[in-house]
Amino acid sequence: MRHFFPTIVIVAVLLIGITENSQGKSQKEEVQLTQAEQKMVFSQYERIRKICGMKGKDGEISIQKGITSFEAMGELIEISDKEITIEVSPKTGEVVSVYIPAVTKELKNWRKNTPEITSPTKEANQIKQIALKYIKLITEKPLPSNFVLSKIRYNYNDKTRDKGSWYIIWTRTLNGYEYQNDAISVSIVDYSGKLESFFSQTASEECPTETRITRENAERIAIAKASSVAGRIYTLYYGKPKNPTIFSVKLMIVNPNGFFEGKLGDYYSTPKCRLAYVIRVNFEVEPPTESVWIDVYVDANTGGVLGGDCLL
């Protein structure tokens, strides 16, 4: 059977990066989708629209291709119209994210016309089942058994744009240890049960889970490493950090990053991973503030520092 695409106007701006022209202005480099990529993207686009109850219609569709901010996931292809945006991995054909601005608009209108409501209309377990249904439909398979429910929260605060929706996260695990970065999250509107967003970040590989380093040794390593950079990070904003103390310690599977080499925001740049002590070191600063901290990832097998994070 031949596959027929809807009658559409395609804006094929396929971004692979931003460069500067001779006047110093940014301009977009354009590439073309291969026939196989185009077929795959449109197939997923039509399938997800159908899952979300959207009827086929003529209109403008934008397709963009660029390096995702999460390098471990590789390049993604984004296809969107006025009602929906999806991202697809060209390597696997899997749908990585779905966002439905049309549902967000409905939710915004509901908030305007609804008095202050602090209680949801549905129970948490009802929302969980709705979310699991969407995950199965979007990924075309049930949620894997190694993903555990880590958050289910109803947003009722007037000050947030999410008032009236639920946020649900399942975190990936291996031998009982949680992955720091791998998870599947879903946002569901309470009063309608509609999907607002879906995101799947599951690119990390498996790794050994033996521990040879004690917690006490890991804490000493973390304090020394955090203290070596705290001055450079925080002195500009506060006084000189002092009196480092351990705030929290958790064994997790992490993706090594370049934090201690100055690469801020480089937290999901590789699918490689290791079991590590994720140790938060707090510092006192002047003038007093609530807290400043540095996270240090200490390899649970070797004691090596794998990366970290900080409050900025």
Short mmCIF file of C-alpha atoms in Angstrom, two decimals:
data_model
loop_
_atom_site.label_atom_id
_atom_site.label_comp_id
_atom_site.label_asym_id
_atom_site.label_seq_id
_atom_site.Cartn_x
_atom_site.Cartn_y
_atom_site.Cartn_z
CA MET A 1 0.00 0.00 0.00
CA ARG A 2 1.30 3.40 -0.93
CA HIS A 3 1.64 6.02 1.78
CA PHE A 4 -0.04 9.34 1.03
CA PHE A 5 1.02 12.46 2.93
CA PRO A 6 -1.54 15.23 3.57
CA THR A 7 -1.63 18.27 1.31
CA ILE A 8 0.73 20.67 3.08
CA VAL A 9 3.16 23.49 2.64
CA ILE A 10 6.54 22.36 3.99
CA VAL A 11 8.95 24.85 5.48
CA ALA A 12 12.10 22.74 5.21
CA VAL A 13 14.56 24.76 7.21
CA LEU A 14 16.89 22.02 8.38
CA LEU A 15 19.28 23.49 10.88
CA ILE A 16 22.71 22.01 11.44
CA GLY A 17 24.20 25.07 13.09
CA ILE A 18 24.53 28.84 13.15
CA THR A 19 27.40 30.63 11.43
CA GLU A 20 28.32 34.28 10.95
CA ASN A 21 28.43 35.99 7.58
CA SER A 22 30.84 38.72 6.54
CA GLN A 23 28.72 41.33 8.37
CA GLY A 24 28.96 39.32 11.58
CA LYS A 25 25.25 38.38 11.54
CA SER A 26 24.04 34.89 12.35
CA GLN A 27 22.68 32.86 9.49
CA LYS A 28 21.30 29.32 9.23
CA GLU A 29 22.97 26.57 7.28
CA GLU A 30 20.41 24.48 5.39
CA VAL A 31 20.45 20.80 4.51
CA GLN A 32 17.89 18.48 3.00
CA LEU A 33 16.21 15.48 4.60
CA THR A 34 16.86 12.18 2.93
CA GLN A 35 13.83 10.44 1.47
CA ALA A 36 13.99 7.81 4.22
CA GLU A 37 14.13 10.47 6.96
CA GLN A 38 11.25 12.38 5.44
CA LYS A 39 9.09 9.26 5.24
CA MET A 40 9.92 8.29 8.82
CA VAL A 41 9.29 11.79 10.22
CA PHE A 42 5.94 12.23 8.48
CA SER A 43 4.83 8.75 9.49
CA GLN A 44 5.50 9.51 13.15
CA TYR A 45 3.95 12.97 12.83
CA GLU A 46 0.70 11.55 11.46
CA ARG A 47 0.66 8.75 14.03
CA ILE A 48 1.15 11.08 17.03
CA ARG A 49 -1.47 13.54 15.77
CA LYS A 50 -3.93 10.67 15.57
CA ILE A 51 -3.06 9.48 19.09
CA CYS A 52 -3.74 13.00 20.38
CA GLY A 53 -7.13 13.14 18.67
CA MET A 54 -6.15 15.65 16.00
CA LYS A 55 -7.80 15.53 12.61
CA GLY A 56 -5.81 15.82 9.41
CA LYS A 57 -5.85 19.26 7.85
CA ASP A 58 -4.02 21.40 5.33
CA GLY A 59 -1.51 23.86 6.73
CA GLU A 60 2.11 24.80 7.16
CA ILE A 61 4.48 22.29 8.71
CA SER A 62 7.96 23.22 9.87
CA ILE A 63 10.77 20.67 9.84
CA GLN A 64 14.06 21.44 11.55
CA LYS A 65 17.16 19.40 12.09
CA GLY A 66 19.81 20.31 14.61
CA ILE A 67 22.16 19.10 17.31
CA THR A 68 20.10 18.57 20.42
CA SER A 69 21.32 20.17 23.64
CA PHE A 70 21.68 16.63 24.98
CA GLU A 71 24.58 15.37 22.88
CA ALA A 72 24.24 11.83 24.21
CA MET A 73 20.94 11.55 22.33
CA GLY A 74 22.44 12.53 18.99
CA GLU A 75 20.73 14.63 16.34
CA LEU A 76 16.95 14.96 16.44
CA ILE A 77 14.51 15.93 13.72
CA GLU A 78 11.70 18.24 14.80
CA ILE A 79 8.40 18.54 12.96
CA SER A 80 5.71 20.95 14.06
CA ASP A 81 2.53 22.79 13.13
CA LYS A 82 0.31 25.18 15.09
CA GLU A 83 -1.13 22.35 17.17
CA ILE A 84 1.77 20.03 17.95
CA THR A 85 5.57 19.66 17.95
CA ILE A 86 7.36 16.32 18.00
CA GLU A 87 11.03 15.33 17.96
CA VAL A 88 12.19 12.08 16.41
CA SER A 89 15.55 10.30 16.48
CA PRO A 90 16.62 9.57 12.89
CA LYS A 91 18.86 6.79 14.20
CA THR A 92 16.07 4.77 15.80
CA GLY A 93 12.86 6.33 14.50
CA GLU A 94 11.71 6.72 18.10
CA VAL A 95 9.63 9.69 19.21
CA VAL A 96 11.71 11.54 21.81
CA SER A 97 9.36 14.38 22.69
CA VAL A 98 5.84 15.64 22.10
CA TYR A 99 4.55 19.09 23.00
CA ILE A 100 0.99 20.21 22.27
CA PRO A 101 0.65 24.01 22.45
CA ALA A 102 -3.04 23.67 21.55
CA VAL A 103 -3.62 21.88 24.87
CA THR A 104 -1.53 24.48 26.72
CA LYS A 105 -3.77 27.17 25.19
CA GLU A 106 -6.90 25.31 26.36
CA LEU A 107 -5.39 25.06 29.85
CA LYS A 108 -4.60 28.80 29.84
CA ASN A 109 -8.21 29.62 28.94
CA TRP A 110 -9.46 27.25 31.65
CA ARG A 111 -7.35 29.03 34.25
CA LYS A 112 -8.83 32.39 33.24
CA ASN A 113 -12.39 31.15 33.56
CA THR A 114 -11.99 29.00 36.66
CA PRO A 115 -11.96 30.25 40.27
CA GLU A 116 -9.11 29.28 42.56
CA ILE A 117 -8.93 25.48 42.64
CA THR A 118 -6.41 23.71 44.83
CA SER A 119 -7.79 20.17 44.53
CA PRO A 120 -7.60 18.02 41.40
CA THR A 121 -10.67 16.40 39.86
CA LYS A 122 -8.87 13.08 39.41
CA GLU A 123 -6.96 10.79 41.75
CA ALA A 124 -3.23 10.31 41.30
CA ASN A 125 -3.69 6.68 40.25
CA GLN A 126 -6.15 7.71 37.52
CA ILE A 127 -3.61 10.16 36.14
CA LYS A 128 -0.88 7.53 36.36
CA GLN A 129 -2.94 5.13 34.23
CA ILE A 130 -3.68 7.85 31.67
CA ALA A 131 0.03 8.68 31.48
CA LEU A 132 0.97 5.01 31.06
CA LYS A 133 -1.56 4.73 28.22
CA TYR A 134 0.04 7.64 26.38
CA ILE A 135 3.55 6.26 26.93
CA LYS A 136 2.50 2.94 25.42
CA LEU A 137 0.83 4.61 22.45
CA ILE A 138 3.72 6.99 21.73
CA THR A 139 6.59 4.51 22.24
CA GLU A 140 4.60 1.57 20.84
CA LYS A 141 5.49 -0.55 23.87
CA PRO A 142 4.66 -0.66 27.59
CA LEU A 143 6.82 1.27 30.04
CA PRO A 144 9.89 -0.93 30.73
CA SER A 145 9.89 -2.59 34.15
CA ASN A 146 13.20 -0.95 35.12
CA PHE A 147 11.57 2.50 35.17
CA VAL A 148 10.22 3.45 38.60
CA LEU A 149 7.73 6.18 39.44
CA SER A 150 9.73 8.98 41.04
CA LYS A 151 7.28 11.90 40.94
CA ILE A 152 3.58 12.50 40.46
CA ARG A 153 2.48 16.03 41.30
CA TYR A 154 -0.60 18.15 40.71
CA ASN A 155 0.15 21.79 39.97
CA TYR A 156 -2.37 24.11 41.56
CA ASN A 157 -0.34 27.27 42.15
CA ASP A 158 -1.74 30.31 40.34
CA LYS A 159 1.77 31.65 39.86
CA THR A 160 2.80 28.81 37.54
CA ARG A 161 1.71 28.32 33.97
CA ASP A 162 1.14 24.63 34.79
CA LYS A 163 -1.80 25.19 37.14
CA GLY A 164 -4.38 22.49 36.46
CA SER A 165 -1.96 19.88 35.10
CA TRP A 166 -0.14 16.86 36.51
CA TYR A 167 3.57 16.17 36.10
CA ILE A 168 4.66 12.51 36.20
CA ILE A 169 8.22 11.16 36.01
CA TRP A 170 9.48 7.60 35.74
CA THR A 171 13.22 7.21 36.37
CA ARG A 172 15.34 4.50 34.77
CA THR A 173 17.13 2.10 37.14
CA LEU A 174 19.81 -0.59 36.94
CA ASN A 175 20.26 -3.16 39.71
CA GLY A 176 18.31 -0.88 42.03
CA TYR A 177 20.32 2.28 41.28
CA GLU A 178 18.65 5.27 39.63
CA TYR A 179 20.06 6.91 36.52
CA GLN A 180 20.64 10.58 37.21
CA ASN A 181 19.60 11.75 33.73
CA ASP A 182 17.50 9.00 32.17
CA ALA A 183 13.74 9.31 32.62
CA ILE A 184 10.38 9.47 30.88
CA SER A 185 8.14 12.38 31.84
CA VAL A 186 4.54 13.20 30.96
CA SER A 187 2.30 16.20 31.61
CA ILE A 188 -1.46 15.53 31.76
CA VAL A 189 -4.25 18.12 32.06
CA ASP A 190 -6.36 17.28 35.12
CA TYR A 191 -9.85 18.29 34.02
CA SER A 192 -9.63 16.80 30.49
CA GLY A 193 -7.09 13.99 30.78
CA LYS A 194 -5.37 15.31 27.64
CA LEU A 195 -1.66 14.92 27.01
CA GLU A 196 0.20 18.24 27.15
CA SER A 197 3.77 16.96 26.81
CA PHE A 198 5.93 13.83 26.68
CA PHE A 199 9.69 13.53 26.94
CA SER A 200 11.90 10.45 26.82
CA GLN A 201 15.60 10.68 27.71
CA THR A 202 16.99 7.14 27.75
CA ALA A 203 20.25 7.23 25.81
CA SER A 204 22.62 6.15 28.60
CA GLU A 205 24.33 2.80 28.39
CA GLU A 206 24.52 0.17 31.12
CA CYS A 207 27.54 0.01 33.42
CA PRO A 208 29.03 -2.10 36.24
CA THR A 209 27.43 -1.47 39.64
CA GLU A 210 30.13 -2.75 42.00
CA THR A 211 31.28 -0.42 44.78
CA ARG A 212 34.84 -0.50 46.11
CA ILE A 213 35.07 3.01 47.52
CA THR A 214 33.53 3.65 50.93
CA ARG A 215 31.17 6.53 51.52
CA GLU A 216 33.64 8.11 53.95
CA ASN A 217 36.45 8.10 51.36
CA ALA A 218 34.10 9.47 48.72
CA GLU A 219 33.09 12.34 51.02
CA ARG A 220 36.72 13.29 51.61
CA ILE A 221 37.40 13.29 47.87
CA ALA A 222 34.28 15.41 47.24
CA ILE A 223 35.13 18.05 49.85
CA ALA A 224 38.67 18.40 48.51
CA LYS A 225 37.50 18.69 44.91
CA ALA A 226 34.64 21.10 45.63
CA SER A 227 36.91 23.30 47.78
CA SER A 228 39.44 23.54 44.95
CA VAL A 229 36.96 25.33 42.68
CA ALA A 230 34.47 26.99 45.06
CA GLY A 231 36.42 30.24 45.17
CA ARG A 232 36.49 30.59 41.38
CA ILE A 233 32.78 29.88 41.09
CA TYR A 234 31.26 31.91 43.90
CA THR A 235 33.63 34.71 44.96
CA LEU A 236 32.42 36.88 42.09
CA TYR A 237 28.85 36.75 43.40
CA TYR A 238 29.39 36.39 47.14
CA GLY A 239 32.24 36.49 49.60
CA LYS A 240 34.83 33.75 49.68
CA PRO A 241 33.16 30.36 50.34
CA LYS A 242 34.18 28.66 53.58
CA ASN A 243 33.36 25.78 55.95
CA PRO A 244 32.45 23.05 53.44
CA THR A 245 30.00 20.46 54.80
CA ILE A 246 28.36 17.38 53.32
CA PHE A 247 24.68 18.04 52.64
CA SER A 248 23.65 14.83 50.85
CA VAL A 249 25.11 11.62 49.42
CA LYS A 250 23.41 9.29 46.96
CA LEU A 251 24.66 6.39 44.85
CA MET A 252 23.44 6.98 41.28
CA ILE A 253 24.38 6.13 37.73
CA VAL A 254 25.77 9.31 36.19
CA ASN A 255 27.06 10.52 32.84
CA PRO A 256 30.60 11.88 33.25
CA ASN A 257 30.86 15.56 32.34
CA GLY A 258 33.41 18.35 32.02
CA PHE A 259 32.22 20.49 34.94
CA PHE A 260 35.62 20.64 36.64
CA GLU A 261 37.21 21.53 33.30
CA GLY A 262 34.94 24.56 33.00
CA LYS A 263 32.25 23.02 30.80
CA LEU A 264 29.09 24.21 32.57
CA GLY A 265 25.84 22.65 31.39
CA ASP A 266 27.70 19.65 29.95
CA TYR A 267 25.68 17.17 32.01
CA TYR A 268 24.40 14.81 29.30
CA SER A 269 27.12 14.89 26.69
CA THR A 270 27.91 11.17 26.55
CA PRO A 271 25.89 7.94 26.78
CA LYS A 272 28.76 6.43 28.77
CA CYS A 273 27.97 6.18 32.46
CA ARG A 274 29.31 5.02 35.82
CA LEU A 275 27.94 4.26 39.26
CA ALA A 276 28.98 7.17 41.45
CA TYR A 277 28.47 8.85 44.77
CA VAL A 278 26.64 12.08 43.96
CA ILE A 279 27.77 14.27 46.84
CA ARG A 280 26.47 17.78 47.51
CA VAL A 281 28.93 19.99 49.38
CA ASN A 282 27.50 23.14 50.97
CA PHE A 283 29.52 26.29 51.63
CA GLU A 284 28.98 29.33 53.85
CA VAL A 285 29.29 32.67 52.06
CA GLU A 286 29.03 36.35 52.96
CA PRO A 287 26.68 38.11 52.72
CA PRO A 288 24.58 35.23 54.09
CA THR A 289 22.37 33.46 51.61
CA GLU A 290 20.25 30.31 51.84
CA SER A 291 23.10 28.11 50.62
CA VAL A 292 25.59 27.65 47.84
CA TRP A 293 26.68 24.20 46.83
CA ILE A 294 28.77 22.09 44.49
CA ASP A 295 27.92 18.53 43.48
CA VAL A 296 30.80 16.12 42.96
CA TYR A 297 30.45 12.75 41.23
CA VAL A 298 32.91 10.26 42.74
CA ASP A 299 33.31 6.94 40.92
CA ALA A 300 32.11 4.25 43.33
CA ASN A 301 34.61 1.75 41.92
CA THR A 302 37.79 3.77 41.40
CA GLY A 303 37.39 6.96 43.45
CA GLY A 304 37.98 9.13 40.40
CA VAL A 305 36.05 12.37 39.98
CA LEU A 306 33.63 12.03 37.05
CA GLY A 307 32.22 15.55 36.99
CA GLY A 308 29.73 17.63 38.91
CA ASP A 309 27.36 20.57 39.02
CA CYS A 310 26.80 23.78 40.99
CA LEU A 311 24.26 26.43 41.95
CA LEU A 312 24.41 29.35 39.53
#
